[in-house]
Coordinates of C-alpha atoms in Angstrom, one line a residue:
Chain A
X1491 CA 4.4 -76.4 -23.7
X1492 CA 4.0 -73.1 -21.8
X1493 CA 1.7 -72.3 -18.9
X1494 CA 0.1 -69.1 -18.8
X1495 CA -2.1 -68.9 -16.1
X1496 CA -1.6 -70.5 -12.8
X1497 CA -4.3 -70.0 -10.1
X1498 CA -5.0 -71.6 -6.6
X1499 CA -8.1 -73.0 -6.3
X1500 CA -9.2 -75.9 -3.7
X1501 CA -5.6 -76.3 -1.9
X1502 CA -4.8 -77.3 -5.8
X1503 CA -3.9 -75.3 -8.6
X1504 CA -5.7 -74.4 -11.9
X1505 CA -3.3 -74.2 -15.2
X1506 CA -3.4 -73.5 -18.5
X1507 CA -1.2 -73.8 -20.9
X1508 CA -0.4 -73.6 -25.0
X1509 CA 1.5 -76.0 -26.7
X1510 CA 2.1 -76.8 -30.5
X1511 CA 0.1 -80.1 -31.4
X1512 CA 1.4 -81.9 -33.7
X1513 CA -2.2 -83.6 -35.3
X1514 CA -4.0 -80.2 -35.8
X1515 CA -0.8 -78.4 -36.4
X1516 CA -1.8 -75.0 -34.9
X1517 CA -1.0 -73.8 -31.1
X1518 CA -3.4 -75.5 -29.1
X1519 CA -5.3 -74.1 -25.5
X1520 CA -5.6 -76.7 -22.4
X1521 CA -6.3 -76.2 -18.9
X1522 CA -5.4 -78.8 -16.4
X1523 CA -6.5 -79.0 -12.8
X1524 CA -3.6 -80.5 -10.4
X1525 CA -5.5 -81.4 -6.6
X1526 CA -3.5 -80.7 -3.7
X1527 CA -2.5 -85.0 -3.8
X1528 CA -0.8 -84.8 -6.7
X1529 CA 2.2 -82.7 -4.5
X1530 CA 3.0 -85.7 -2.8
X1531 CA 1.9 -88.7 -4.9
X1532 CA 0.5 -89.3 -8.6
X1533 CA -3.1 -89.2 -9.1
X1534 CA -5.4 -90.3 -11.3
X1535 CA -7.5 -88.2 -14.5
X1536 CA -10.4 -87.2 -16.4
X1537 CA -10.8 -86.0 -19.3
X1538 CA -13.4 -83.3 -19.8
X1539 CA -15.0 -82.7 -23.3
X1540 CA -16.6 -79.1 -24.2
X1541 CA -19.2 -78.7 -26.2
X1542 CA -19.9 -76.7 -29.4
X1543 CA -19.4 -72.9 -29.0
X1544 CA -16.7 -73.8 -25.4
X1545 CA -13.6 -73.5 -25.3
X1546 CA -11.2 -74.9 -22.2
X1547 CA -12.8 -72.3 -20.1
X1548 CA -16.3 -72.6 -19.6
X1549 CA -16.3 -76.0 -18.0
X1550 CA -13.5 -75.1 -15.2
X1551 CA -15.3 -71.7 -14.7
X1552 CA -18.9 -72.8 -14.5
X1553 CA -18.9 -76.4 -13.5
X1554 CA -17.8 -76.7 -9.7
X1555 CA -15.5 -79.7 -10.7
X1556 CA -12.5 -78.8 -9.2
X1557 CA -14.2 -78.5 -5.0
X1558 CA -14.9 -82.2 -6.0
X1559 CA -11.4 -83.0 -7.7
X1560 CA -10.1 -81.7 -4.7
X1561 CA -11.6 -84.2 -2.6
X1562 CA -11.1 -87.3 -4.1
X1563 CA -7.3 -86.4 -5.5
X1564 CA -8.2 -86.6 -9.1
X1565 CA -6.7 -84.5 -12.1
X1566 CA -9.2 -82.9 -14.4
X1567 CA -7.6 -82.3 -18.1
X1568 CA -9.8 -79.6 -19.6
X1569 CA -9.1 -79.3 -23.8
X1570 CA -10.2 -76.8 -26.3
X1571 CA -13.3 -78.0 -28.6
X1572 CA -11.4 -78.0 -32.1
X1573 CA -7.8 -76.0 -33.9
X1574 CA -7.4 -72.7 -33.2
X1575 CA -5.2 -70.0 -34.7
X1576 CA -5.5 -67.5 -38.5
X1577 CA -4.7 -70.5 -40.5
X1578 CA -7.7 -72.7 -39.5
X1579 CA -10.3 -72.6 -41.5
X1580 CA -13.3 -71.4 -40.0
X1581 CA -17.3 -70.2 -40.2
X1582 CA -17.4 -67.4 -38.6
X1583 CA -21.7 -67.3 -38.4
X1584 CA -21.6 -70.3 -37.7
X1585 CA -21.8 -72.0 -34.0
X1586 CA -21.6 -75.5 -35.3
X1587 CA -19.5 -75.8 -38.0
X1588 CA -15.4 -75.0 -37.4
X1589 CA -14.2 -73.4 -34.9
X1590 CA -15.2 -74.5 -31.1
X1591 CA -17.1 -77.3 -33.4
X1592 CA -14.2 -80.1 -33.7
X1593 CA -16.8 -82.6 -33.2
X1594 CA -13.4 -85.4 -32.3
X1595 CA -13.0 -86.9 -35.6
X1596 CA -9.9 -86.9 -37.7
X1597 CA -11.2 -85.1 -40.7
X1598 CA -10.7 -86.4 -44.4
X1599 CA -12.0 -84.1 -46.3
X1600 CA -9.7 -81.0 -48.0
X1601 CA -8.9 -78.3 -46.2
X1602 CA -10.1 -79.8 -43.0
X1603 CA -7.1 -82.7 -42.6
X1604 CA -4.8 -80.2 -41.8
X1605 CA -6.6 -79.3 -38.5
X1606 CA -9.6 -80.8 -37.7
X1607 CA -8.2 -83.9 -35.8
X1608 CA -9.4 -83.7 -32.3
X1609 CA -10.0 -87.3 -31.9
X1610 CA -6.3 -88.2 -32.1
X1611 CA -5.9 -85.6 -30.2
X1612 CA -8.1 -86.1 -27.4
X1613 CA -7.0 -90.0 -27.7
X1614 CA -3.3 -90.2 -28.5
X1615 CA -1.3 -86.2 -28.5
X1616 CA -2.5 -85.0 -25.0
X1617 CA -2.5 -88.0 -22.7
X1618 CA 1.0 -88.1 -23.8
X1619 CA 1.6 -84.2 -22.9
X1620 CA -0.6 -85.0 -19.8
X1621 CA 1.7 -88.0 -18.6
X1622 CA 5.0 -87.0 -19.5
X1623 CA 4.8 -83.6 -17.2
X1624 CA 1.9 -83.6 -15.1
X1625 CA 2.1 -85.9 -11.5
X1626 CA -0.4 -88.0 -13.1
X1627 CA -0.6 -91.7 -13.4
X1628 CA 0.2 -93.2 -16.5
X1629 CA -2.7 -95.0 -18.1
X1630 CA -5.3 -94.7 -15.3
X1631 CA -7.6 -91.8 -16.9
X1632 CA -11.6 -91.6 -17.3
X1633 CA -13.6 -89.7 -20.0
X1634 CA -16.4 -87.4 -19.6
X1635 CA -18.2 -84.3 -21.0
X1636 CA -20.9 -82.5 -22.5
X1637 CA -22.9 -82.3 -25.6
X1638 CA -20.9 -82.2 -28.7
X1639 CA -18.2 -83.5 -25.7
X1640 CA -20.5 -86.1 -24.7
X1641 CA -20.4 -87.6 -27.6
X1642 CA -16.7 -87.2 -27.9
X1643 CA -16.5 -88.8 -24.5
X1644 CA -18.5 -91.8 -25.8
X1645 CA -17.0 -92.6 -28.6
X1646 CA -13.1 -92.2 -27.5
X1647 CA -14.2 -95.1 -24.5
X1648 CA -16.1 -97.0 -27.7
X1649 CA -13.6 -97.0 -29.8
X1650 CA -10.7 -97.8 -27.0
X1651 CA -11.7 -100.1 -25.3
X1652 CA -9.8 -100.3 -21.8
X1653 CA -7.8 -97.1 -22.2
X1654 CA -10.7 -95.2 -20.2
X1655 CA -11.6 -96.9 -17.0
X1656 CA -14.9 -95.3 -17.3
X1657 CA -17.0 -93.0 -19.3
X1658 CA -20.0 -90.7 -18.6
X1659 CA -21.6 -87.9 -20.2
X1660 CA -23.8 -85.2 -19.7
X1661 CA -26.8 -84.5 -22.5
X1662 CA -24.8 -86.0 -25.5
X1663 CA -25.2 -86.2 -29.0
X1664 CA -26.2 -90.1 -28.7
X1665 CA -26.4 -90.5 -32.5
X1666 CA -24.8 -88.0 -34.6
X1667 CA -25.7 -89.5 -38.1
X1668 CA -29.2 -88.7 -37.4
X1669 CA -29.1 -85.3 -36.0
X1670 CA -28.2 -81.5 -37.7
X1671 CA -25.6 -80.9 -35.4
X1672 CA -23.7 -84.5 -36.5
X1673 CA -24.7 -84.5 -39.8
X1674 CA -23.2 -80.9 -40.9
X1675 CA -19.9 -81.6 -39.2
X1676 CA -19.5 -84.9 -40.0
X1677 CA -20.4 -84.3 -43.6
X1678 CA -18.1 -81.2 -43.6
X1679 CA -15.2 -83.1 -41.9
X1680 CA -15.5 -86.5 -43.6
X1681 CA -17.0 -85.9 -46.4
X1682 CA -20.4 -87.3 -48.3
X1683 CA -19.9 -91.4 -47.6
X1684 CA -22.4 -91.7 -44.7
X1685 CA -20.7 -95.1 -44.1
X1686 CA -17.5 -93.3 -42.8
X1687 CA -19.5 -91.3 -40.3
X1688 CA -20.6 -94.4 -38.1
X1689 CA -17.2 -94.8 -36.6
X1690 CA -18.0 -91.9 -34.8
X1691 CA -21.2 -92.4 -33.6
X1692 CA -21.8 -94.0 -30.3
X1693 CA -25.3 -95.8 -31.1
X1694 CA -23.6 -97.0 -34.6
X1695 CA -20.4 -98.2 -32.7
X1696 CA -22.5 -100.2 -30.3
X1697 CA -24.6 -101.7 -32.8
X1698 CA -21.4 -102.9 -34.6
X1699 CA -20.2 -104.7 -31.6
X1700 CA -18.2 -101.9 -29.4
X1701 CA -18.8 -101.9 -25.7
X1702 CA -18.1 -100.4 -22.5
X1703 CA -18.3 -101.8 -19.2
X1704 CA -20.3 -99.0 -18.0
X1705 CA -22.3 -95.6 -19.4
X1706 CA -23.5 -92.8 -17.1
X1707 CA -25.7 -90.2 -18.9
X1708 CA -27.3 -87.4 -17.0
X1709 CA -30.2 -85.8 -19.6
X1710 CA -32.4 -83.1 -18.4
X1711 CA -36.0 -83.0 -19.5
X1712 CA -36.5 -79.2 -20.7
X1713 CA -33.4 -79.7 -22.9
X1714 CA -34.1 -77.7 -26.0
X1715 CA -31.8 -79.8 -27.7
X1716 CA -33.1 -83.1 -26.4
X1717 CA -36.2 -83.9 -29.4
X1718 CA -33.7 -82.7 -32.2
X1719 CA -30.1 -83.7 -31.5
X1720 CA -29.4 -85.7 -28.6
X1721 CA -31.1 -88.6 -29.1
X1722 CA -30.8 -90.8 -25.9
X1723 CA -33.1 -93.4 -26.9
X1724 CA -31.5 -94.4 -29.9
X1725 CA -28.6 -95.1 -27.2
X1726 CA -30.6 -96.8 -24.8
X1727 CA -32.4 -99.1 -27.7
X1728 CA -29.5 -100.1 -28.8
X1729 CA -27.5 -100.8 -25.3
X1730 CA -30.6 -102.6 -24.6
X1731 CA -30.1 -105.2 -27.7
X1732 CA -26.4 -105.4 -27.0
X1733 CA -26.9 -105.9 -23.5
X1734 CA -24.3 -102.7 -22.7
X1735 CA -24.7 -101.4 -19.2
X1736 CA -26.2 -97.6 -19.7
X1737 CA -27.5 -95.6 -16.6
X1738 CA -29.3 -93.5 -18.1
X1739 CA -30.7 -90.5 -15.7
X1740 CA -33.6 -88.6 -16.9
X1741 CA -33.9 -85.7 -14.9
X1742 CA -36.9 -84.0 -14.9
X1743 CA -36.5 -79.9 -15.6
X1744 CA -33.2 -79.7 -16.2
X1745 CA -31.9 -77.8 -19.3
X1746 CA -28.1 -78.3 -21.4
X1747 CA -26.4 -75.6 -19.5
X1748 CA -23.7 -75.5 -17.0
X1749 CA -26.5 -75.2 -13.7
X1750 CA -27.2 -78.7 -15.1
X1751 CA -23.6 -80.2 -15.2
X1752 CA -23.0 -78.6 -12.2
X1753 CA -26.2 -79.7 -10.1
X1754 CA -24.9 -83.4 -11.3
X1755 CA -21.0 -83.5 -11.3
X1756 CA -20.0 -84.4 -7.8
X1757 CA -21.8 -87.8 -9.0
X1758 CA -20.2 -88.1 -12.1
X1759 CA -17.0 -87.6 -10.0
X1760 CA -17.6 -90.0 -7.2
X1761 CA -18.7 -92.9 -10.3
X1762 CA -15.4 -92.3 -12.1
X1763 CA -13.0 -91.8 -8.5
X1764 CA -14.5 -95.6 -8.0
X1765 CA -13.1 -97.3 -11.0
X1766 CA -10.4 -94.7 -11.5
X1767 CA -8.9 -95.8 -7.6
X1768 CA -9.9 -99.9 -8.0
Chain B
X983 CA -41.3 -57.7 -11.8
X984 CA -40.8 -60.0 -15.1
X985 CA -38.9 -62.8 -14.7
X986 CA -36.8 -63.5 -17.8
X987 CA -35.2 -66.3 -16.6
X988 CA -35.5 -69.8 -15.0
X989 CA -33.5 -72.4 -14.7
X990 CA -33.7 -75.3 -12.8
X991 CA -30.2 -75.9 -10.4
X992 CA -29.6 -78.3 -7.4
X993 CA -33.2 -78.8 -7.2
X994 CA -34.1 -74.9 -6.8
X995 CA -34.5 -72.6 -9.4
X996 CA -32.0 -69.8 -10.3
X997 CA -33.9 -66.8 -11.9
X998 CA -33.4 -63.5 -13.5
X999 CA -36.0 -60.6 -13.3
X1000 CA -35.9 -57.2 -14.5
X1001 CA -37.8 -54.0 -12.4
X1002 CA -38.3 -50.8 -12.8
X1003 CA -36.3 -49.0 -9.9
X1004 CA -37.7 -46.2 -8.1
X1005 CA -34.2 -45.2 -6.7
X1006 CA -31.8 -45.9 -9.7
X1007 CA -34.9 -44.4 -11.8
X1008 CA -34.1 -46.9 -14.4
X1009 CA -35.0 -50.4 -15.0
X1010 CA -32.3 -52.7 -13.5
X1011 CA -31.6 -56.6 -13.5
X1012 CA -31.0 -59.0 -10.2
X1013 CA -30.9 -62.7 -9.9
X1014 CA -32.6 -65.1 -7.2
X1015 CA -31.4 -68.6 -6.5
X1016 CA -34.2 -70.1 -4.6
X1017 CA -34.0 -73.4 -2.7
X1018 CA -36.4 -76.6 -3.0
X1019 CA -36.8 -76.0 0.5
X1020 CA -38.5 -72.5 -0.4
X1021 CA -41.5 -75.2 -2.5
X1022 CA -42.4 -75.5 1.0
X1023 CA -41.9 -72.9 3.6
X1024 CA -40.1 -69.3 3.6
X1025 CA -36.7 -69.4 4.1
X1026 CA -33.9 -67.0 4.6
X1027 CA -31.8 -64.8 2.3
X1028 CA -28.2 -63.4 1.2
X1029 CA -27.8 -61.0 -0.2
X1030 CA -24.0 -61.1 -2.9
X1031 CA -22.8 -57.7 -3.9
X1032 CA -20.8 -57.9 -6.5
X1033 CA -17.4 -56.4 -8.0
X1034 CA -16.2 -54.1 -10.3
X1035 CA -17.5 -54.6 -14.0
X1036 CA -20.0 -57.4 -12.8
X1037 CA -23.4 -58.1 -13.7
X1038 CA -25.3 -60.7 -11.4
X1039 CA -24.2 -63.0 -13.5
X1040 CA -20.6 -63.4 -12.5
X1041 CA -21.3 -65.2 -9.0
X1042 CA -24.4 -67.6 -10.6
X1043 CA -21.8 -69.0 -13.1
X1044 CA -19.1 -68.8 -10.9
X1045 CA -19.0 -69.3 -7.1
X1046 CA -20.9 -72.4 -6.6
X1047 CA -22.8 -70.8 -4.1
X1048 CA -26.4 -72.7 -5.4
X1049 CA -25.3 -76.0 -4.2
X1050 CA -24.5 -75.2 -0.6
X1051 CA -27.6 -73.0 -0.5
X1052 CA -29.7 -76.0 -2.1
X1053 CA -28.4 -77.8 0.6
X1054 CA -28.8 -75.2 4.2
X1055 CA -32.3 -73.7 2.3
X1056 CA -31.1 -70.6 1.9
X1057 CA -32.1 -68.0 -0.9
X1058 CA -29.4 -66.1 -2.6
X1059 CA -29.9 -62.5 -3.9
X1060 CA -27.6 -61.1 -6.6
X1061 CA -28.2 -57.3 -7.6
X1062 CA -26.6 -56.0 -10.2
X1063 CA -23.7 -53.3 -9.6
X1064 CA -24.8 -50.2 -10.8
X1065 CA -27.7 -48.7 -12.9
X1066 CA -28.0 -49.6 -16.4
X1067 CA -29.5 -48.2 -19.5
X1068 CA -28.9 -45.7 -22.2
X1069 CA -30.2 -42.8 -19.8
X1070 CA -27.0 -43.7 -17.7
X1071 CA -24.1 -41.8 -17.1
X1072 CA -21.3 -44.1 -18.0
X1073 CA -17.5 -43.8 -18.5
X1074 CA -16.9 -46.2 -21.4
X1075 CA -13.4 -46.7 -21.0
X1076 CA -13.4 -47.0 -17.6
X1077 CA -14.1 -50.2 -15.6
X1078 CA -13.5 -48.5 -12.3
X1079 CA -16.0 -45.9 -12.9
X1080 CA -19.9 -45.1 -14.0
X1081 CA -21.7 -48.5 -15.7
X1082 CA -20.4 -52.3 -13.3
X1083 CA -18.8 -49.6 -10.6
X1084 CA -22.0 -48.0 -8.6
X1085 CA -19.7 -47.8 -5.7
X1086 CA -22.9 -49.2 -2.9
X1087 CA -23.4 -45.1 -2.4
X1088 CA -26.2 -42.7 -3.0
X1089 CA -24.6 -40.3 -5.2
X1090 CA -25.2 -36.4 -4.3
X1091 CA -23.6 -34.9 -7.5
X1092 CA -25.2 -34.0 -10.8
X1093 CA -26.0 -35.7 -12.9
X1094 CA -25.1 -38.6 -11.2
X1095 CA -27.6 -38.5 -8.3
X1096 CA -30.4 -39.3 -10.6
X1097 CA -29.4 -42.8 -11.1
X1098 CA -26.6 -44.0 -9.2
X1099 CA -28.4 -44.7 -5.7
X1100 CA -27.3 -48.3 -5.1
X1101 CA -27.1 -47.6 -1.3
X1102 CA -30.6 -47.3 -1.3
X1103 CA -31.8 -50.1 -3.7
X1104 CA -29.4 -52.9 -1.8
X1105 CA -30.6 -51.6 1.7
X1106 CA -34.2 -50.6 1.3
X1107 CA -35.8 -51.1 -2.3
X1108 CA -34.7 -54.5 -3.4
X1109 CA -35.3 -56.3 0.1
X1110 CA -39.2 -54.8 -0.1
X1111 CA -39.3 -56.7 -3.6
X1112 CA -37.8 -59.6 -2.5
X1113 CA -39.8 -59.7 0.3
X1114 CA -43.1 -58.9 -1.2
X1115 CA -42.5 -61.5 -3.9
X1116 CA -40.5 -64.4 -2.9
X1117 CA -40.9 -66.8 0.0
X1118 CA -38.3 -65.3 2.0
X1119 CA -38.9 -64.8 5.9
X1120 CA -39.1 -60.9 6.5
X1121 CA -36.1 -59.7 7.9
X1122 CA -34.2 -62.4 7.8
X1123 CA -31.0 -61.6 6.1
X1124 CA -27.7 -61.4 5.7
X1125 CA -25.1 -59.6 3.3
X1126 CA -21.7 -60.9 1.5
X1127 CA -19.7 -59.7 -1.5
X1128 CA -16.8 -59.1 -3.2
X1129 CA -14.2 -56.5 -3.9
X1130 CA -16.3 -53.3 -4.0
X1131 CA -19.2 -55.8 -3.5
X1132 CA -17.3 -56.7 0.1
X1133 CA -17.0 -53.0 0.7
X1134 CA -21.0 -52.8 0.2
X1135 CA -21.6 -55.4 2.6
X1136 CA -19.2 -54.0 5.4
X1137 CA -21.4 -50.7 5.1
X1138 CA -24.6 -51.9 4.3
X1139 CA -24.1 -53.9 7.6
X1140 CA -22.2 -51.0 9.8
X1141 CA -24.9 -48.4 8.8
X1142 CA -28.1 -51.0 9.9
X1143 CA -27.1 -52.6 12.8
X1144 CA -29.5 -55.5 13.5
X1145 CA -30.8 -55.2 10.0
X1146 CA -28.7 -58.1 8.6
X1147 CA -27.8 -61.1 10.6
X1148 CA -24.3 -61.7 9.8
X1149 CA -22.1 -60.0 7.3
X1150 CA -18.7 -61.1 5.5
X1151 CA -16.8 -60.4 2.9
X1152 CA -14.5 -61.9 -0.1
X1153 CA -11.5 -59.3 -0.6
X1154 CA -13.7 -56.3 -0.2
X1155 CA -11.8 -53.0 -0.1
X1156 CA -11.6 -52.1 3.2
X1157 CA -10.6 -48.5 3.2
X1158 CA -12.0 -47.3 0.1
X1159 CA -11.3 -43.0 0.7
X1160 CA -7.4 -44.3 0.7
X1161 CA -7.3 -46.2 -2.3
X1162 CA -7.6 -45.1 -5.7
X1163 CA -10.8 -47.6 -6.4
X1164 CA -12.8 -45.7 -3.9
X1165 CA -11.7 -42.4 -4.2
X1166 CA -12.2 -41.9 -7.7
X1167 CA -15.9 -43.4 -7.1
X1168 CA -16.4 -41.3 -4.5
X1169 CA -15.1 -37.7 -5.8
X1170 CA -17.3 -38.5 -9.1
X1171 CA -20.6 -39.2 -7.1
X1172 CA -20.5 -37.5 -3.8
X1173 CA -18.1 -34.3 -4.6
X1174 CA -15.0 -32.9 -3.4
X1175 CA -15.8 -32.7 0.0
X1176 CA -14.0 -35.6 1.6
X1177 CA -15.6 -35.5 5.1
X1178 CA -19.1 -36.9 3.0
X1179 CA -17.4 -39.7 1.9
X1180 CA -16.1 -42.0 5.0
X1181 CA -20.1 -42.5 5.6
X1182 CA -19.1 -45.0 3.1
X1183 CA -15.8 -46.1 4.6
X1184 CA -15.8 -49.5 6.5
X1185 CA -12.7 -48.2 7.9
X1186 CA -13.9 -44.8 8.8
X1187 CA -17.5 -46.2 10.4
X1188 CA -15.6 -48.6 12.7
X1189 CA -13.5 -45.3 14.0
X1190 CA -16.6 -43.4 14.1
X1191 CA -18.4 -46.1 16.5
X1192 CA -20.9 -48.3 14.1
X1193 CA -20.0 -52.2 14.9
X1194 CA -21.7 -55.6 14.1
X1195 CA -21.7 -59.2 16.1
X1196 CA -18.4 -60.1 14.1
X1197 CA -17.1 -59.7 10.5
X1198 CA -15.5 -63.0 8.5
X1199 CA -12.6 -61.7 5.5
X1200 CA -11.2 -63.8 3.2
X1201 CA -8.1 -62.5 1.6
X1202 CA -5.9 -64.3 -0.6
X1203 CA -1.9 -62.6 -0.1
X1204 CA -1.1 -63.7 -4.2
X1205 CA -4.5 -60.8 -4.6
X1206 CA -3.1 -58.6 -7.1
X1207 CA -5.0 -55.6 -5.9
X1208 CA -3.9 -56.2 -2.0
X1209 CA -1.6 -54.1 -1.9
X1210 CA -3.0 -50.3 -3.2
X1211 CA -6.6 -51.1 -3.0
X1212 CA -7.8 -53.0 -0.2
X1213 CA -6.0 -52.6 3.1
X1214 CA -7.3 -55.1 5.2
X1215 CA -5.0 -54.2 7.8
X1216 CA -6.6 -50.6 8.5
X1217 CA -9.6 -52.4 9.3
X1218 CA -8.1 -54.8 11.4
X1219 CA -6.5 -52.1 13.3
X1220 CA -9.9 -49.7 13.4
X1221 CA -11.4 -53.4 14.4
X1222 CA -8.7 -54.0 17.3
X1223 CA -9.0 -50.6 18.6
X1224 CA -13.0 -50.3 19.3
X1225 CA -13.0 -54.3 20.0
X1226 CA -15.3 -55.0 17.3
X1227 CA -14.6 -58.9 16.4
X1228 CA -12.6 -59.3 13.2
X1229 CA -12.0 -63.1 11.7
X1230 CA -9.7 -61.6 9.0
X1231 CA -8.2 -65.0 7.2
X1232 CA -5.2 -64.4 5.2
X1233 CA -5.2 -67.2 2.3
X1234 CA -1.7 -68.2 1.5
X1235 CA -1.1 -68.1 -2.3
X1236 CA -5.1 -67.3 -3.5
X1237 CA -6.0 -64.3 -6.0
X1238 CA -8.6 -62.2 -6.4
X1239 CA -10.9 -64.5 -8.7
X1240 CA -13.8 -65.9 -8.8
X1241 CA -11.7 -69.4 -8.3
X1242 CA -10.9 -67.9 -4.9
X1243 CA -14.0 -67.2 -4.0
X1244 CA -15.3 -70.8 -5.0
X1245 CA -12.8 -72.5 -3.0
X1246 CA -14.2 -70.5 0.5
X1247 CA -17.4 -69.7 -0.3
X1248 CA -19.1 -72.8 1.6
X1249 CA -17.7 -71.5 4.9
X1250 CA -18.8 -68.6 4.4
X1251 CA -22.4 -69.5 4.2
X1252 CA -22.2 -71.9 7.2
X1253 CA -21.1 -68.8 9.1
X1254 CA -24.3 -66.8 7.6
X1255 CA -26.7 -70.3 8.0
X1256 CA -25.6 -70.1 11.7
X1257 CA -26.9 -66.3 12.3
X1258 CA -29.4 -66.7 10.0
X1259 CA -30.9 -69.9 11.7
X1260 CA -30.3 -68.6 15.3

């Protein structure tokens, strides 16, 4: 692991590093922000997921997370979106398909095995990076992020249950077997056999018994993605027959970008600090 | 006036219009992030110059500026730096000159006098739009900015005393006829003749008797272009000398990034809010 960039921000300090992961088997990006507590004590984390197109950057540019990390002495681990690097298969016209589209799932499928396994990534390989050199605590880390990273954010609490103290997410992809953007990768990565595609759906993961003890979702109205991909009522129908807490938050005008995530964060932050510190 | 852009942020709106300028005789792009509070009476503005190579999008992605002026009812302005266009003068390679460096002068030379009048359009042109067409209270504004968009502000406010309420500034350059930044700007659009440029010297204006109620500096010391470009301490000095009140605040261990700017940026609109409200 190297750090390359090092920059104060907050009283804290903004780093990113490049490491060699062992599950996609290229060099990998990540940034991390460390608050100004973690000089004299451990603190807690959350994960951030990116969405399709990010890499680590956009979200610790953009999204005002780290004035709010700051406050409450919480570590913010900020991965890439998928593998990077010449030997990674890619599609270069396409936004939603390869690279910055990892989708976290462990791919089946030939060529993409090699590389294409965010989700034990984003599950197992970092939080053991993040733990063994970073004044974090062991074990105590939340889950959140955007889009394509809203759904990762889902299903990595779904599918572990207890690892995350809490999840939230900001316009996710709800139901990915029923949308373009799911459907394309998850074909692409796993290959033709829908059936394999519901363990990484969080409305499919639900309906098969997995739970959470809480979901935030912030949605904006005047998403242009809402109608087509995201598909929070799928989520909500189904938390509804399960009887899984969702607080879903309609919020009327909003659109996907990063003005959205950031007009919402500090909320996000203050839900997490409050199961991350109890 | 067309607006191009609106987004919905913190409860405001941030949008993006394009004009035809009279003074940059072009067509040029600015930004406005409006309040809620502006749904229901006038408010006041800032006006955010911007650095080298910037657009008016660096500091709506970047500073976090919407969320504390969501919160004091403020409206932000955010020019672009320079003229644009295919009509333009530009240096391609250079990032320090032509195109993203319009210097906040009123260029003299050929052919650069035809376009590169930024002086003019922050001061005079782009407040009479803003004020014709947003619900803004008429003369009720102050000025910030960064790096050669904190050199703007300094000047903008030392040549029009009482025309802006408060001014500060984020790393601006200080001294710009001593540094390479400025002079280079300077030679190419006002000519050889050095005595024309310290009308658009911070520095030399303070010597030469303009003053303001009080300037507020941010400067990080880990600013990698403290040393041969800014010179805060020239101003201090000029500041000292004809009592003019300086609150020049030396970060320990900050840069010259937006991530700088983000971590101070609050304060500095609660210093503006106070002038602006008074």
């Amino acid at each position: 692991m190297q750090e390359v960039e090092s920059i104060k921000e907050f009283g804290g300090f903004l780093k990113r590093y490049t490491h060699q992961s062992a599950v996609n088997n290229c060099e990998m990006v990540f940034s991390v922000y460390m608050p100004p507590q973690a000089e004299k004590s451990k603190v807690p984390s959350l994960y951030w997921l990116s969405g399709l197109t990010c890499t680590d950057d956009n979200v610790r540019t953009k999204a005002g997370m780290q004035r709010i990390a700051a406050k409450l002495g919480m570590a913010i681990i900020m991965p890439d979106t998928s593998p990077r690097g010449d030997n990674v298969v890619d599609y270069p016209n396409r936004y939603d398909l390869g690279k910055g589209a990892g989708f976290y799932v462990d791919a089946t499928e030939s060529p993409f095995y090699k590389h294409y396994n965010m989700y034990s990534y984003i599950v197992h390989e970092l939080p053991s990076i993040i733990e063994d050199n970073f004044a974090v605590i062991k074990g105590v880390k939340s889950i959140s992020g955007h889009s394509m990273g809203g759904h990762g954010a889902l299903i990595c609490a779904l599918k572990n249950k207890g690892a995350y103290k809490s999840v939230s997410a900001f316009s996710p992809i709800c139901n990915p077997t029923k949308c373009d953007w799911g459907r394309t990768c998850l074909a692409t990565y796993l290959g033709a056999d829908e059936k394999q595609w519901l363990q990484y759906d969080a409305t499919a993961l639900i309906e098969n018994g997995a739970s959470v003890n809480e979901i935030l979702i912030d949605q904006g109205t005047a998403d242009e993605f809402l109608e087509k991909q995201l598909y929070p009522q799928n989520l909500a129908d189904v938390c509804a027959k399960k009887e899984v807490t969702l607080n879903l938050r309609m919020q009327e005008g909003y659109d996907h970008s990063y003005h959205f995530i950031s007009s919402f964060i500090e909320e996000h932050l203050l839900y997490h600090s409050r199961y991350l510190e109890s």
